[in-house]
mmCIF file of C-alpha atoms and ligand atoms in Angstrom:
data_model
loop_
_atom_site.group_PDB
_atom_site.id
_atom_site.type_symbol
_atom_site.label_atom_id
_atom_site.label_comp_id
_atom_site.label_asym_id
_atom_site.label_seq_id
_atom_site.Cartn_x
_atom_site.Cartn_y
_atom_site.Cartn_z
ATOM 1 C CA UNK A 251 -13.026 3.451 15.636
ATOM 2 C CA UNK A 252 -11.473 2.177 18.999
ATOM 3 C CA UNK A 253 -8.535 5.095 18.189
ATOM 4 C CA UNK A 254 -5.971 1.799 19.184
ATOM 5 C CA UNK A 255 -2.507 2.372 17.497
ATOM 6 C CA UNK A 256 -1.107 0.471 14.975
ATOM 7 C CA UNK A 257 1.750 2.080 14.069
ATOM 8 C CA UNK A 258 3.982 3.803 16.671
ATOM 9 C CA UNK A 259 7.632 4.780 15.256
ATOM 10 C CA UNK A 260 9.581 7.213 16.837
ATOM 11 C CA UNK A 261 13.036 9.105 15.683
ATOM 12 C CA UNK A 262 13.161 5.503 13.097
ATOM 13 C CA UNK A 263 16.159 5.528 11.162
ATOM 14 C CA UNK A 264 16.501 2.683 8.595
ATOM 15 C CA UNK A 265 19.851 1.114 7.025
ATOM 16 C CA UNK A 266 21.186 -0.665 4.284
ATOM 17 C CA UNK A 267 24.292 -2.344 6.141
ATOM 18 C CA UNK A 268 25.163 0.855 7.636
ATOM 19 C CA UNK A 269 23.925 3.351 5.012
ATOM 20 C CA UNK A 270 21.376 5.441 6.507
ATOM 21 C CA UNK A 271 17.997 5.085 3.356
ATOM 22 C CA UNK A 272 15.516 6.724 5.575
ATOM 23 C CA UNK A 273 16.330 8.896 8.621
ATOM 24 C CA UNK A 274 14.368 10.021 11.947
ATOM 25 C CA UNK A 275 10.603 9.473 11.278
ATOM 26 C CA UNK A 276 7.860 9.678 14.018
ATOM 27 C CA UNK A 277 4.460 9.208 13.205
ATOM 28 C CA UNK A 278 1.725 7.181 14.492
ATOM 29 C CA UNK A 279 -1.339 5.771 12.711
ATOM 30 C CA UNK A 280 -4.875 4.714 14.488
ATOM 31 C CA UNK A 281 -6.639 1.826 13.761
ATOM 32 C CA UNK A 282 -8.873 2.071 10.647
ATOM 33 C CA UNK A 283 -7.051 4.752 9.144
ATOM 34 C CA UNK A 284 -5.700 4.869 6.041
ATOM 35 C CA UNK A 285 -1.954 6.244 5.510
ATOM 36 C CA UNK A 286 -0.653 7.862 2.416
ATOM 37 C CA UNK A 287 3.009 7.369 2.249
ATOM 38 C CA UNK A 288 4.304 10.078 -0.344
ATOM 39 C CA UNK A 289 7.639 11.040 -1.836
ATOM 40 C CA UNK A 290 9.727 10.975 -4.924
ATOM 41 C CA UNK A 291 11.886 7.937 -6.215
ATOM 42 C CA UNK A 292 14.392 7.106 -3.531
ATOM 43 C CA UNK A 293 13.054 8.647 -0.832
ATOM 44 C CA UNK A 294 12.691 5.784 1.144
ATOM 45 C CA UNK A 295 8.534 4.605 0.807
ATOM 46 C CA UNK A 296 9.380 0.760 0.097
ATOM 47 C CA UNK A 297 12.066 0.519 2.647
ATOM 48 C CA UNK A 298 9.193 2.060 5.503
ATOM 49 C CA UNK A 299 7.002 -0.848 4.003
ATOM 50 C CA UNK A 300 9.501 -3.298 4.128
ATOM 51 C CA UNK A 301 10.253 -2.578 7.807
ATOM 52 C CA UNK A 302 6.216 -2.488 8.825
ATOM 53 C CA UNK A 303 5.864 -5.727 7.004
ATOM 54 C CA UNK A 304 8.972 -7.351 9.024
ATOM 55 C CA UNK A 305 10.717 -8.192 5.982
ATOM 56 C CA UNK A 306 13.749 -5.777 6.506
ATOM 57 C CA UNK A 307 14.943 -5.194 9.869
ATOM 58 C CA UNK A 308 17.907 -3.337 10.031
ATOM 59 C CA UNK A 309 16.754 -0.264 12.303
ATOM 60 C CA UNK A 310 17.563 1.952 15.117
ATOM 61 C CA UNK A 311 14.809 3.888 16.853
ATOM 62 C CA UNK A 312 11.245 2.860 17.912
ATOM 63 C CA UNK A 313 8.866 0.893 15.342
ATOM 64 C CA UNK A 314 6.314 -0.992 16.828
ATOM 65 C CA UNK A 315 2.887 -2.649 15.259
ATOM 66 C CA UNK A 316 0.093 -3.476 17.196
ATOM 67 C CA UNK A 317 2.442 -2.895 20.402
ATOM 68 C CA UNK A 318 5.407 -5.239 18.547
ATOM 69 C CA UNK A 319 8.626 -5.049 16.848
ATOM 70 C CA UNK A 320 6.800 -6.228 13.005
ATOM 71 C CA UNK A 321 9.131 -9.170 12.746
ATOM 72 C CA UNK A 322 6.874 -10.460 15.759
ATOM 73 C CA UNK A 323 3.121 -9.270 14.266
ATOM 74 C CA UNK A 324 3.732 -10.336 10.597
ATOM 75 C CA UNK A 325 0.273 -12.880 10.570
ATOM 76 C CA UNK A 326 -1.321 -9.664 11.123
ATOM 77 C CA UNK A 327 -0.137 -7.869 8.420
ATOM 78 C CA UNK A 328 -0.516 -8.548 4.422
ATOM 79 C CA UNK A 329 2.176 -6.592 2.146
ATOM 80 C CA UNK A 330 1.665 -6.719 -1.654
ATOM 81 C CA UNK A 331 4.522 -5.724 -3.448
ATOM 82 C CA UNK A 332 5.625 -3.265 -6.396
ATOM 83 C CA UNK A 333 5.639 -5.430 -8.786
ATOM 84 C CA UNK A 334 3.615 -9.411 -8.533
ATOM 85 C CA UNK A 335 5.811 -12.029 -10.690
ATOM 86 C CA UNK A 336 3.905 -15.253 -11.102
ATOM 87 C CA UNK A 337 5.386 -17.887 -13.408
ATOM 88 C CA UNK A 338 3.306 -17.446 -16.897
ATOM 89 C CA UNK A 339 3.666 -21.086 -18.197
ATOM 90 C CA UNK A 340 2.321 -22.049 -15.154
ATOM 91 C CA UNK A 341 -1.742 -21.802 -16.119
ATOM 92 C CA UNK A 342 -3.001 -20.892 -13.608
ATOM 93 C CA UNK A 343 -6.725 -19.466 -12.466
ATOM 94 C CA UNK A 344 -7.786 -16.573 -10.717
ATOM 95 C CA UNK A 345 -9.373 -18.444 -7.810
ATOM 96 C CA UNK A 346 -6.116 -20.310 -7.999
ATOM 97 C CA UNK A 347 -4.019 -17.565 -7.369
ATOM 98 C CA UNK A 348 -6.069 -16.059 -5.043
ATOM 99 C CA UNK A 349 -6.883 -19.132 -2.888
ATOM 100 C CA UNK A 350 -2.855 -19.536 -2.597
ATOM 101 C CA UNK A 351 -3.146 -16.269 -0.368
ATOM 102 C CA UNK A 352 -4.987 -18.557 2.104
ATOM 103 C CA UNK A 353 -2.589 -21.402 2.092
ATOM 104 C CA UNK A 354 0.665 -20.371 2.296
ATOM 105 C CA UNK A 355 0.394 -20.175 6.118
ATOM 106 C CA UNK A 356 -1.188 -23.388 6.898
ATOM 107 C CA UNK A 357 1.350 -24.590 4.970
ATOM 108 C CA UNK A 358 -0.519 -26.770 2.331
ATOM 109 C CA UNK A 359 0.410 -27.672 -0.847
ATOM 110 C CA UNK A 360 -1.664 -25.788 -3.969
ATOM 111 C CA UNK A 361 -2.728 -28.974 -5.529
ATOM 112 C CA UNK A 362 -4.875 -29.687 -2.083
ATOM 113 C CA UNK A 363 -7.136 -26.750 -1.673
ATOM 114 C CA UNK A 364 -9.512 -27.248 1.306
ATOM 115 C CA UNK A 365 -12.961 -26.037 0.233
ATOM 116 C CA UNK A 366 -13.100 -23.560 2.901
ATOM 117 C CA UNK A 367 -10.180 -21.591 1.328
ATOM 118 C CA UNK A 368 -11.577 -22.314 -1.841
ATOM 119 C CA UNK A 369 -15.173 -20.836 -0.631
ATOM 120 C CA UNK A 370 -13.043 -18.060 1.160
ATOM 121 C CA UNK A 371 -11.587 -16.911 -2.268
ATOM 122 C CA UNK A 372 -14.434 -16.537 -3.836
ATOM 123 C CA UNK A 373 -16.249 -14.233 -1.081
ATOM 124 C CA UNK A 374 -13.450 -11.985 -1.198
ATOM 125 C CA UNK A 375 -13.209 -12.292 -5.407
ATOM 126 C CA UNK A 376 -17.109 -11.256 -5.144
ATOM 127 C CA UNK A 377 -16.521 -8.247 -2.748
ATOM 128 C CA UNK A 378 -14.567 -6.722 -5.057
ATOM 129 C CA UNK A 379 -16.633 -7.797 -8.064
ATOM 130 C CA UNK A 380 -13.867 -9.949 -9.410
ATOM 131 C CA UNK A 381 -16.083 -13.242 -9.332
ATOM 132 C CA UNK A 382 -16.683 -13.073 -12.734
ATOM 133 C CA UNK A 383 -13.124 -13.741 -13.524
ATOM 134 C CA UNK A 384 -12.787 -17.114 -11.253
ATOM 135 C CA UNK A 385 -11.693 -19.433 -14.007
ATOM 136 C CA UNK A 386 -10.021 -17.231 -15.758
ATOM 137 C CA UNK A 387 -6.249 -18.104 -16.634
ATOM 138 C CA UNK A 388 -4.851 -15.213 -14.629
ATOM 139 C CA UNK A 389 -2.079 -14.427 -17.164
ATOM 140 C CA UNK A 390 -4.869 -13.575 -19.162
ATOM 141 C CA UNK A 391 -6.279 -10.803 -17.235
ATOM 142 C CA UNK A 392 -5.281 -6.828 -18.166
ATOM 143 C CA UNK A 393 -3.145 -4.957 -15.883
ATOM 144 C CA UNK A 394 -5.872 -3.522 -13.584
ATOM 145 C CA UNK A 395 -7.533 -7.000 -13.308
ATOM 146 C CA UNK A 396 -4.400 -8.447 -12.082
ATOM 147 C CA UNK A 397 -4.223 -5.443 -9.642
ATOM 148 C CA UNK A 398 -7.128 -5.736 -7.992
ATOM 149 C CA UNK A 399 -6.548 -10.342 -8.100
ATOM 150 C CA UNK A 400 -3.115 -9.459 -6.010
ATOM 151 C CA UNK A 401 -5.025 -7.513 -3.669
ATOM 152 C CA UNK A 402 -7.450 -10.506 -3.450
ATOM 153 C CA UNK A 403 -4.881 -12.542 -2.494
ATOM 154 C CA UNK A 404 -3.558 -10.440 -0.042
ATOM 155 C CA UNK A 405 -7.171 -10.307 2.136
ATOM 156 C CA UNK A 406 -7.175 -14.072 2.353
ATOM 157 C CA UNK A 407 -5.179 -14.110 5.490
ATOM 158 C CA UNK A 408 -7.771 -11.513 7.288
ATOM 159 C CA UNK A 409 -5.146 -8.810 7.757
ATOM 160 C CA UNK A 410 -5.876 -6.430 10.114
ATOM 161 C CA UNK A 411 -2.909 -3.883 8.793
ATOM 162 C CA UNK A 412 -2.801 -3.876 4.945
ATOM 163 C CA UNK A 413 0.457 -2.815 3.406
ATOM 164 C CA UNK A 414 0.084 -1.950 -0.612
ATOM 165 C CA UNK A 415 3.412 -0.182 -2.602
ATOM 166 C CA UNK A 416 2.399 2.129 -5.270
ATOM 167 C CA UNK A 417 -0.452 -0.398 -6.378
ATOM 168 C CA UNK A 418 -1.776 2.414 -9.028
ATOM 169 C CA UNK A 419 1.325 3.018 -10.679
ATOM 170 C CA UNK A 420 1.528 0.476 -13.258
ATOM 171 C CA UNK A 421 -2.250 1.305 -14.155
ATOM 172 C CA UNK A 422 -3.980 3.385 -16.991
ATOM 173 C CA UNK A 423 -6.674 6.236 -15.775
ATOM 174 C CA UNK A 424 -9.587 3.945 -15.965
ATOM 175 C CA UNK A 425 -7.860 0.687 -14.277
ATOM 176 C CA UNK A 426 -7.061 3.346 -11.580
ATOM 177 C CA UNK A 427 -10.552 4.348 -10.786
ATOM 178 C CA UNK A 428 -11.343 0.625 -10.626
ATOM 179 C CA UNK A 429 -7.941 -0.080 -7.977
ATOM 180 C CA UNK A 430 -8.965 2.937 -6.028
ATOM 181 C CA UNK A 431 -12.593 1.999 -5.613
ATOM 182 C CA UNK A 432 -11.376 -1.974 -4.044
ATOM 183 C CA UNK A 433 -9.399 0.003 -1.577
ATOM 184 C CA UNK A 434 -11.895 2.180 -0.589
ATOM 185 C CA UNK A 435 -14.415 -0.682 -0.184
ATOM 186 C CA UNK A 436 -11.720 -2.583 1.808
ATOM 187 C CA UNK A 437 -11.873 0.463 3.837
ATOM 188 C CA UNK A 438 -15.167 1.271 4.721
ATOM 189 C CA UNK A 439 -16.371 -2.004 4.773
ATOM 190 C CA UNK A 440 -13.689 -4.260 6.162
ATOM 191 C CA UNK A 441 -12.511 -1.671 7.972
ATOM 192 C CA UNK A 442 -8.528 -2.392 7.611
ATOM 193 C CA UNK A 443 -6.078 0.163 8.631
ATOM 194 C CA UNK A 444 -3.934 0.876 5.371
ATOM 195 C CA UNK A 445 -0.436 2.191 4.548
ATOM 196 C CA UNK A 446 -0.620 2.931 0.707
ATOM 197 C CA UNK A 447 2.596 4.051 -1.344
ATOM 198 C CA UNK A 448 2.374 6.859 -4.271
ATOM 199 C CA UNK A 449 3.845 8.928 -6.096
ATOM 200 C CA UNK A 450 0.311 10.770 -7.163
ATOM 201 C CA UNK A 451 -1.271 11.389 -4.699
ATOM 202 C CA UNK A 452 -4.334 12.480 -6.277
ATOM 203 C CA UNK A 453 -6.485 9.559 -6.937
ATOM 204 C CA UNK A 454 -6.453 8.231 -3.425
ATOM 205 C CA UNK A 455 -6.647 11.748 -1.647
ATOM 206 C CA UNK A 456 -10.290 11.184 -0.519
ATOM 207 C CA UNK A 457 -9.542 7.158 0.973
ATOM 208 C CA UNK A 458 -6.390 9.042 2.738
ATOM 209 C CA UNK A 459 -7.368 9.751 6.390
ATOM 210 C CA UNK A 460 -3.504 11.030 6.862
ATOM 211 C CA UNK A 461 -0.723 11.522 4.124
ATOM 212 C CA UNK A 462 3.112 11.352 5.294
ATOM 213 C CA UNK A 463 5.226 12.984 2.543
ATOM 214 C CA UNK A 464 9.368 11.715 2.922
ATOM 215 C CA UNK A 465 12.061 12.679 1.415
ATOM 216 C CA UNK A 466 14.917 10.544 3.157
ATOM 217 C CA UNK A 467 13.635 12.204 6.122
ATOM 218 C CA UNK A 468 10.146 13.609 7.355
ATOM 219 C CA UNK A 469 8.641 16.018 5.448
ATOM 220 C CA UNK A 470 5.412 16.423 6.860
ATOM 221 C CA UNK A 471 2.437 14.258 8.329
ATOM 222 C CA UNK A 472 -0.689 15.325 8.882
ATOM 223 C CA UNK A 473 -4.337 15.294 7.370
ATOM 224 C CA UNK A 474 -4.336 15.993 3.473
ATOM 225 C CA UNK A 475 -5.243 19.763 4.452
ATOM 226 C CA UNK A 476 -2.075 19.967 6.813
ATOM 227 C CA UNK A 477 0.278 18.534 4.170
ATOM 228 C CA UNK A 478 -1.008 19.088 0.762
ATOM 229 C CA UNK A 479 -0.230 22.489 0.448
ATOM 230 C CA UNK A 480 2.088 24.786 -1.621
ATOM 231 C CA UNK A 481 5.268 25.624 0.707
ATOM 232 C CA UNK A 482 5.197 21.882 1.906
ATOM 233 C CA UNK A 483 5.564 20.012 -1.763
ATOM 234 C CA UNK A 484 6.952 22.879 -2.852
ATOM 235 C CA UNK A 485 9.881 21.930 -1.034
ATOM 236 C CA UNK A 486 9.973 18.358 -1.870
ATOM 237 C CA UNK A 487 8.739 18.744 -5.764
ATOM 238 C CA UNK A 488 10.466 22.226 -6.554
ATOM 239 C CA UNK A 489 8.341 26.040 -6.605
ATOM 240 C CA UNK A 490 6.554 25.462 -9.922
ATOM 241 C CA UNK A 491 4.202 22.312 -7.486
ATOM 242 C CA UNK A 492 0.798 23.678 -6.446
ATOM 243 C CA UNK A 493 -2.572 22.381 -4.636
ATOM 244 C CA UNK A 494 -5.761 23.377 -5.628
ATOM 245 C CA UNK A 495 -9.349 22.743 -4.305
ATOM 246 C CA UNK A 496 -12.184 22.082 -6.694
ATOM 247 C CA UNK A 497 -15.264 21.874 -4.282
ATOM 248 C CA UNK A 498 -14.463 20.012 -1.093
ATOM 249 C CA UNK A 499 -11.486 18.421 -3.475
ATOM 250 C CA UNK A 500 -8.092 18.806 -3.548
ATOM 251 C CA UNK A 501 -5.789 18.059 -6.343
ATOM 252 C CA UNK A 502 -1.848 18.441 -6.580
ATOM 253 C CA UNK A 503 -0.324 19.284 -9.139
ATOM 254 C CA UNK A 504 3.693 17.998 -8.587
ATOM 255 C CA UNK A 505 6.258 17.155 -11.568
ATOM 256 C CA UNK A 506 4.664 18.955 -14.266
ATOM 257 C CA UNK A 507 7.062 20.723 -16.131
ATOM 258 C CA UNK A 508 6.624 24.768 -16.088
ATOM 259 C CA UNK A 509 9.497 26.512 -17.896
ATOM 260 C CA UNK A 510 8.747 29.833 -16.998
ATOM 261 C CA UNK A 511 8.344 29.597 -13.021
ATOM 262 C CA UNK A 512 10.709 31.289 -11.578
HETATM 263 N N1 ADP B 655 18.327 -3.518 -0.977
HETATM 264 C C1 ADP B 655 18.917 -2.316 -0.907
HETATM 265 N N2 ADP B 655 20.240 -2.175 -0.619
HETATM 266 C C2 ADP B 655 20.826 -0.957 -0.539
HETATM 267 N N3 ADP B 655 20.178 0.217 -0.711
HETATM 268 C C3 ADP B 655 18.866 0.148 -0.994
HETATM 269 C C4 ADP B 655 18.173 -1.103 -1.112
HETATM 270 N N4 ADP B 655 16.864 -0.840 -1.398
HETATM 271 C C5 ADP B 655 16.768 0.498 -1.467
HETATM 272 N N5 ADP B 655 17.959 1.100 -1.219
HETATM 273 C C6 ADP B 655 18.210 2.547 -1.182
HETATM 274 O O1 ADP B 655 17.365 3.127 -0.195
HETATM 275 C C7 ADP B 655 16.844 4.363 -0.652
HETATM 276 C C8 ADP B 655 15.332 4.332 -0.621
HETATM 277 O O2 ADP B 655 14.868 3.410 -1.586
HETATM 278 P P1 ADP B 655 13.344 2.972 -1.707
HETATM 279 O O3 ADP B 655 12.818 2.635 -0.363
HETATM 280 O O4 ADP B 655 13.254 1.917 -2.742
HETATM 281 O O5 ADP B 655 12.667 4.331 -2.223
HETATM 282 P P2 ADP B 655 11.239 4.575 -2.894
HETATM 283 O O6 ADP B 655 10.412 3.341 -2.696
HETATM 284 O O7 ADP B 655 10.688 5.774 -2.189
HETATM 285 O O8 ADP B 655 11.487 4.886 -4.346
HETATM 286 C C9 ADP B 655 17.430 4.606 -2.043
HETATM 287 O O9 ADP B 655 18.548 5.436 -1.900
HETATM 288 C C10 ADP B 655 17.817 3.214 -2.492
HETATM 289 O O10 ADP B 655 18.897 3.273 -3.388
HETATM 290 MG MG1 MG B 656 9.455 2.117 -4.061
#
């Protein structure tokens, strides 16, 4: 790890024509690393995303990626949204949808797929043990199939700053472990630096190399240890939130419901 920056914001305030969504963050991130982005509904995680991706850019502070304002970087970066809308009557394949991921930038039409973006998708589609699936119709695939297809896609441009928003939200516990494992694979062995949305933070803990927790504002930032702890999402999550190591692992436990905490 070169220890290069990728992200550099400082005192970043973000707008919605004037209304302030997300106010005075500084934080940096290092090349390789993999970001946690925590925080409850509203507090701002896809608008962050949306301005590292380039996509929103209505700002007033310091933001840059790989030394740029995003808006300039954005063939560097790959953002896969919330939710992934494809149209259904449209059949079509896994490799399909994946190889569009490759094309989109050269500008080529889907019904011409050169056989290098073709050969391209299915590399990536066997990395994360998704080759299998190929010719599959793609609205045919379960939730965490279709997960971990999107985030296929997204690799076909070579990314070098991967930008994912809640991707294990819409998942059930076993679809999770399957999500979480592609990331950390895309990780270790691709090596991309990550920013990953979520409101549980627990099943990615151990792929998190730094978690940011916002509320509006800046909560904290820091390793898991510095952050995850009691006082800190205690103040974000209410007095009844805990952490609690198990082993070397630590687990929080935010918006359960205790009726006798005072
Ligand atoms: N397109 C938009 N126009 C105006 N306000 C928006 C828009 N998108 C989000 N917001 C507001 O910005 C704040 C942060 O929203 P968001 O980034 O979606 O939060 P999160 O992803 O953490 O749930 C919220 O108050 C939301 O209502
Ligand atoms: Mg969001």
């Amino acid at each position: 790890m070169s220890g290069e920056e990728v992200i550099v914001a400082e005192s970043l305030t973000i707008m919605y024509d004037g209304y302030e969504a997300v106010k005075d963050l500084t934080f940096r991130l290092n090349r390789g690393e993999t970001l946690l982005l925590l925080g409850p509904n509203g507090a701002g995680k896809t608008t962050l995303l949306k301005v590292l991706a380039g996509f929103h850019t209505e700002y007033r502070g310091k933001i840059l990626v790989f030394g740029k304002p995003p808006v300039e970087v954005r063939d560097r970066v790959a953002y896969v949204p919330q939710t992934f809308s494809l149209n259904s009557r449209v059949p079509l394949t896994v490799l399909d949808v994946v190889s569009m991921g490759g094309i989109y930038k050269s500008g080529l039409l889907h019904f011409n797929i050169p056989r290098e973006v073709i050969e391209r998708a299915l590399e990536i589609l066997d990395f994360l043990g998704l080759k299998n699936l190929a010719n599959k119709p793609f609205r045919e695939l379960s939730g965490g199939q279709k997960q971990r297809v999107i985030i296929a896609r997204a690799l076909m441009s070579n990314p070098e700053l991967l930008l994912l928003d809640e991707p294990l939200s819409a998942l059930d516990p076993k679809a999770r472990i399957d999500a979480t494992s592609a990331l950390s694979k895309i990780k270790e062995e691709m090596g991309i630096t990550m920013v990953i949305t979520t409101h549980d933070v627990n099943p990615l803990i151990e792929i998190g190399d730094k978690v940011m927790l916002i509320d509006k504002r800046l909560v904290a930032f820091g390793t898991p240890e510095e952050v995850l702890r009691d006082e800190i999402i205690g103040s974000v999550y209410g007095p009844a939130s805990r952490t609690v190591k198990v082993g070397e692992r630590l687990y929080c436990i935010i918006g359960d419901v205790h009726l006798r905490v005072r």
